[in-house]
Tab-separated table of C-alpha atoms in Angstrom:
chain	number	residue	atom	x	y	z
A	1	MET	CA	-54.685	32.792	-44.199
A	2	GLY	CA	-52.517	33.945	-41.315
A	3	LYS	CA	-48.770	33.521	-41.221
A	4	ARG	CA	-47.509	30.375	-39.581
A	5	ASN	CA	-45.700	31.137	-36.330
A	6	ILE	CA	-42.327	29.414	-36.940
A	7	TYR	CA	-41.043	30.360	-33.489
A	8	LYS	CA	-43.961	28.579	-31.871
A	9	ASP	CA	-43.164	25.480	-33.962
A	10	ILE	CA	-39.524	25.583	-32.856
A	11	VAL	CA	-40.578	25.830	-29.224
A	12	CYS	CA	-42.979	22.875	-29.615
A	13	ILE	CA	-40.325	20.743	-31.304
A	14	ALA	CA	-37.767	21.601	-28.621
A	15	ALA	CA	-40.269	20.782	-25.882
A	16	SER	CA	-41.090	17.448	-27.528
A	17	CYS	CA	-37.387	16.559	-27.805
A	18	LEU	CA	-36.850	17.455	-24.141
A	19	LEU	CA	-39.766	15.246	-23.075
A	20	ILE	CA	-38.376	12.356	-25.117
A	21	MET	CA	-34.919	12.810	-23.554
A	22	LEU	CA	-36.405	12.899	-20.059
A	23	ALA	CA	-38.444	9.764	-20.766
A	24	VAL	CA	-35.357	7.913	-22.047
A	25	HIS	CA	-33.325	9.060	-19.035
A	26	ALA	CA	-36.085	7.978	-16.654
A	27	GLY	CA	-36.303	4.601	-18.398
A	28	ASN	CA	-32.530	4.072	-18.172
A	29	PHE	CA	-32.534	5.074	-14.512
A	30	TRP	CA	-35.385	2.657	-13.796
A	31	MET	CA	-33.516	-0.172	-15.533
A	32	GLN	CA	-30.307	0.610	-13.609
A	33	GLN	CA	-32.185	0.434	-10.325
A	34	ARG	CA	-33.593	-2.994	-11.238
A	35	LYS	CA	-30.287	-4.397	-12.471
A	36	SER	CA	-28.256	-6.721	-10.233
A	37	TYR	CA	-24.586	-6.001	-9.548
A	38	GLU	CA	-21.800	-8.126	-8.078
A	39	VAL	CA	-19.253	-6.493	-5.782
A	40	ILE	CA	-16.098	-8.409	-4.843
A	41	LEU	CA	-14.661	-7.482	-1.459
A	42	GLN	CA	-11.620	-8.560	0.536
A	43	SER	CA	-10.629	-7.857	4.133
A	44	GLN	CA	-7.240	-7.935	5.836
A	45	SER	CA	-8.750	-9.945	8.684
A	46	GLU	CA	-11.126	-12.883	8.979
A	47	LEU	CA	-14.800	-12.107	8.527
A	48	THR	CA	-16.907	-12.905	11.566
A	49	GLU	CA	-20.559	-13.903	11.410
A	50	ASP	CA	-21.494	-10.478	12.781
A	51	VAL	CA	-19.585	-8.687	9.997
A	52	VAL	CA	-21.326	-10.797	7.345
A	53	LYS	CA	-24.678	-9.899	8.916
A	54	GLU	CA	-23.810	-6.197	8.757
A	55	ILE	CA	-22.924	-6.522	5.063
A	56	GLY	CA	-26.322	-8.145	4.513
A	57	LYS	CA	-28.031	-5.112	6.053
A	58	LEU	CA	-26.724	-2.710	3.380
A	59	GLU	CA	-29.437	-1.312	1.144
A	60	GLY	CA	-30.063	-3.533	-1.875
A	61	VAL	CA	-27.888	-6.475	-0.759
A	62	TYR	CA	-29.794	-9.712	-1.351
A	63	GLY	CA	-27.002	-12.283	-1.198
A	64	PHE	CA	-23.405	-12.851	-0.093
A	65	VAL	CA	-21.122	-15.682	-1.279
A	66	PRO	CA	-18.036	-15.954	0.976
A	67	ASN	CA	-14.562	-16.889	-0.180
A	68	SER	CA	-11.496	-18.202	1.626
A	69	SER	CA	-7.855	-17.197	1.420
A	70	CYS	CA	-4.360	-18.266	2.364
A	71	ASN	CA	-0.904	-16.868	1.694
A	72	VAL	CA	1.297	-18.764	-0.769
A	73	ASN	CA	4.444	-18.442	-2.840
A	74	ILE	CA	4.034	-19.419	-6.520
A	75	ARG	CA	6.955	-20.162	-8.853
A	76	LEU	CA	6.480	-20.145	-12.635
A	77	GLN	CA	9.673	-20.825	-14.587
A	78	GLU	CA	12.216	-18.244	-13.329
A	79	TYR	CA	9.516	-15.992	-11.856
A	80	VAL	CA	8.086	-15.925	-8.319
A	81	LEU	CA	4.973	-14.365	-6.806
A	82	GLU	CA	4.033	-14.004	-3.133
A	83	THR	CA	0.271	-13.648	-3.072
A	84	THR	CA	-3.005	-14.391	-1.360
A	85	LEU	CA	-4.738	-17.351	-2.960
A	86	ILE	CA	-8.534	-16.995	-3.034
A	87	GLY	CA	-10.673	-20.083	-2.418
A	88	VAL	CA	-14.083	-20.073	-4.117
A	89	ASP	CA	-16.893	-22.403	-5.066
A	90	VAL	CA	-15.985	-22.497	-8.764
A	91	SER	CA	-19.494	-23.591	-9.797
A	92	SER	CA	-21.312	-20.664	-8.128
A	93	TYR	CA	-18.797	-17.846	-7.707
A	94	PRO	CA	-19.172	-15.092	-10.355
A	95	LEU	CA	-16.067	-15.757	-12.440
A	96	LYS	CA	-16.097	-14.748	-16.109
A	97	TRP	CA	-13.928	-17.261	-17.931
A	98	LYS	CA	-11.513	-16.490	-20.744
A	99	ALA	CA	-10.557	-20.181	-21.005
A	100	ALA	CA	-11.038	-23.280	-18.834
A	101	GLN	CA	-10.325	-26.991	-18.986
A	102	GLU	CA	-13.407	-29.159	-19.319
A	103	GLU	CA	-12.043	-31.923	-17.100
A	104	ILE	CA	-9.784	-31.371	-14.118
A	105	CYS	CA	-8.287	-34.140	-11.991
A	106	LEU	CA	-7.754	-32.706	-8.517
A	107	ALA	CA	-6.195	-35.359	-6.247
A	108	ASN	CA	-3.401	-33.636	-4.272
A	109	THR	CA	-2.265	-31.408	-7.153
A	110	PRO	CA	-3.252	-27.773	-6.528
A	111	ILE	CA	-5.351	-26.510	-9.440
A	112	LEU	CA	-5.174	-22.752	-9.824
A	113	PHE	CA	-7.302	-20.363	-11.864
A	114	PHE	CA	-5.375	-17.259	-12.904
A	115	GLY	CA	-6.884	-13.835	-13.509
A	116	GLN	CA	-5.553	-12.769	-16.894
A	117	GLU	CA	-3.825	-9.702	-15.399
A	118	SER	CA	-2.240	-11.560	-12.466
A	119	PHE	CA	0.809	-12.787	-14.421
A	120	VAL	CA	2.279	-9.285	-14.567
A	121	ALA	CA	2.877	-9.369	-10.786
A	122	PHE	CA	5.481	-12.166	-11.052
A	123	ALA	CA	9.149	-11.137	-10.779
A	124	ASP	CA	12.522	-12.807	-11.308
A	125	ASN	CA	15.518	-12.662	-8.954
A	126	ASN	CA	16.428	-9.217	-10.292
A	127	GLY	CA	12.952	-7.839	-9.708
A	128	ASN	CA	12.032	-7.828	-13.387
A	129	ASN	CA	8.449	-8.632	-14.391
A	130	PRO	CA	7.665	-10.866	-17.377
A	131	GLY	CA	7.226	-9.118	-20.726
A	132	ARG	CA	3.894	-8.876	-22.511
A	133	SER	CA	4.892	-11.477	-25.129
A	134	ARG	CA	5.807	-13.965	-22.378
A	135	ILE	CA	2.467	-13.389	-20.640
A	136	VAL	CA	0.543	-13.873	-23.899
A	137	GLU	CA	2.391	-17.160	-24.421
A	138	TRP	CA	1.582	-18.315	-20.886
A	139	ILE	CA	-2.110	-17.576	-21.340
A	140	GLU	CA	-2.224	-19.376	-24.693
A	141	LYS	CA	-0.446	-22.459	-23.303
A	142	TYR	CA	-1.697	-22.344	-19.714
A	143	GLN	CA	-2.570	-26.064	-19.658
A	144	ASP	CA	1.079	-26.999	-20.261
A	145	LEU	CA	2.615	-24.751	-17.604
A	146	GLN	CA	4.341	-26.336	-14.612
A	147	LEU	CA	4.174	-24.398	-11.350
A	148	THR	CA	5.096	-24.943	-7.721
A	149	VAL	CA	3.093	-23.580	-4.802
A	150	THR	CA	4.563	-23.221	-1.311
A	151	GLY	CA	2.196	-22.702	1.611
A	152	GLU	CA	2.844	-21.057	4.971
A	153	ASP	CA	3.926	-24.457	6.327
A	154	GLY	CA	6.844	-24.463	3.873
A	155	ARG	CA	5.589	-27.476	1.934
A	156	GLU	CA	6.119	-27.197	-1.811
A	157	ARG	CA	3.645	-28.791	-4.237
A	158	SER	CA	3.631	-29.076	-8.009
A	159	ALA	CA	0.590	-27.305	-9.428
A	160	LYS	CA	-1.340	-26.791	-12.655
A	161	ILE	CA	-3.495	-24.015	-14.097
A	162	GLY	CA	-7.097	-25.077	-14.677
A	163	GLY	CA	-8.295	-21.931	-16.422
A	164	ILE	CA	-7.848	-18.233	-17.130
A	165	VAL	CA	-10.318	-15.770	-15.573
A	166	GLU	CA	-11.303	-12.663	-17.523
A	167	GLU	CA	-13.154	-11.034	-14.615
A	168	PRO	CA	-12.162	-10.447	-11.860
A	169	SER	CA	-8.874	-10.154	-13.723
A	170	SER	CA	-6.323	-9.671	-10.944
A	171	GLY	CA	-6.829	-12.610	-8.562
A	172	ILE	CA	-5.561	-16.186	-8.409
A	173	TYR	CA	-8.219	-18.705	-7.382
A	174	MET	CA	-8.568	-22.277	-6.149
A	175	GLY	CA	-11.559	-24.466	-5.421
A	176	GLN	CA	-12.649	-23.823	-1.835
A	177	SER	CA	-12.852	-27.480	-0.821
A	178	GLN	CA	-9.417	-28.262	-2.257
A	179	MET	CA	-7.905	-25.275	-0.477
A	180	ALA	CA	-9.348	-26.446	2.848
A	181	GLY	CA	-7.980	-29.949	2.267
A	182	LEU	CA	-4.485	-28.805	1.301
A	183	TYR	CA	-3.896	-25.843	3.605
A	184	GLY	CA	-6.159	-26.561	6.598
A	185	THR	CA	-5.844	-24.104	9.469
A	186	ALA	CA	-3.992	-21.558	7.318
A	187	VAL	CA	-7.253	-20.898	5.468
A	188	GLN	CA	-9.442	-17.973	6.563
A	189	THR	CA	-12.704	-16.479	5.319
A	190	THR	CA	-11.629	-12.958	4.392
A	191	GLY	CA	-14.005	-11.815	1.675
A	192	GLY	CA	-16.691	-12.698	-0.787
A	193	CYS	CA	-19.113	-11.484	-3.407
A	194	ALA	CA	-22.070	-9.298	-2.457
A	195	MET	CA	-25.060	-9.353	-4.813
A	196	ILE	CA	-26.733	-5.939	-4.892
A	197	GLN	CA	-29.835	-4.706	-6.703
A	198	GLY	CA	-29.707	-1.194	-8.142
A	199	GLU	CA	-26.812	0.943	-9.338
A	200	ARG	CA	-27.376	3.571	-6.650
A	201	ASN	CA	-27.342	0.880	-3.937
A	202	MET	CA	-24.219	-0.660	-5.471
A	203	GLN	CA	-22.311	2.643	-5.498
A	204	SER	CA	-23.405	3.397	-1.928
A	205	ALA	CA	-22.357	-0.086	-0.729
A	206	LYS	CA	-18.946	0.214	-2.389
A	207	GLU	CA	-18.352	3.549	-0.677
A	208	ILE	CA	-19.425	2.237	2.743
A	209	LEU	CA	-17.351	-0.947	2.429
A	210	SER	CA	-14.258	0.980	1.261
A	211	GLN	CA	-14.551	3.335	4.223
A	212	ALA	CA	-14.796	0.271	6.467
A	213	GLY	CA	-11.406	-0.939	5.204
A	214	PHE	CA	-12.464	-3.485	2.586
A	215	GLN	CA	-10.737	-3.765	-0.766
A	216	VAL	CA	-13.632	-3.464	-3.208
A	217	GLU	CA	-13.880	-4.322	-6.913
């Protein structure tokens, strides 16, 4: 009986392992190209119909949900934040909730939805931001917090927090229809959520939109 060629066995095993790795990589790549991604974008100026059409022409984009915005000043206890409030259709916009009230009475009381990282941007009269323990307390007791929101017209309104958003984590949101009713002509369509199929298409779209001046998440 001839000697078994151990080197040939090693080569065969290595080749088999390489084929398996390539197959797994190809499978993962195929899944990534079939997966849907959501890209949040904001512009410094109002989006025109033509701009929205151009976004829709990007490779892999199969949907675009617009959002609105207006500039406000929010006071929470001794802290103040000047920010852009984002108006969305809460039922369809891709918000990942950390916590939310089941029933919300709108009326004329602004109902805000805070990204969990947005509290850190508040500052007191000395420019100090709230500490981590204060922020944790706010998030835990968000339903009890009393806020005031001042629009560009200078009108101040008492407001409540209707929920905490886990993702996107940095924005402050309001229902689109309520925003239009409360702030009228100050509201502009400045961004939205693009639905994109395929990781490669998503990365390409993010690069193109960033180069075009959009803030992209």
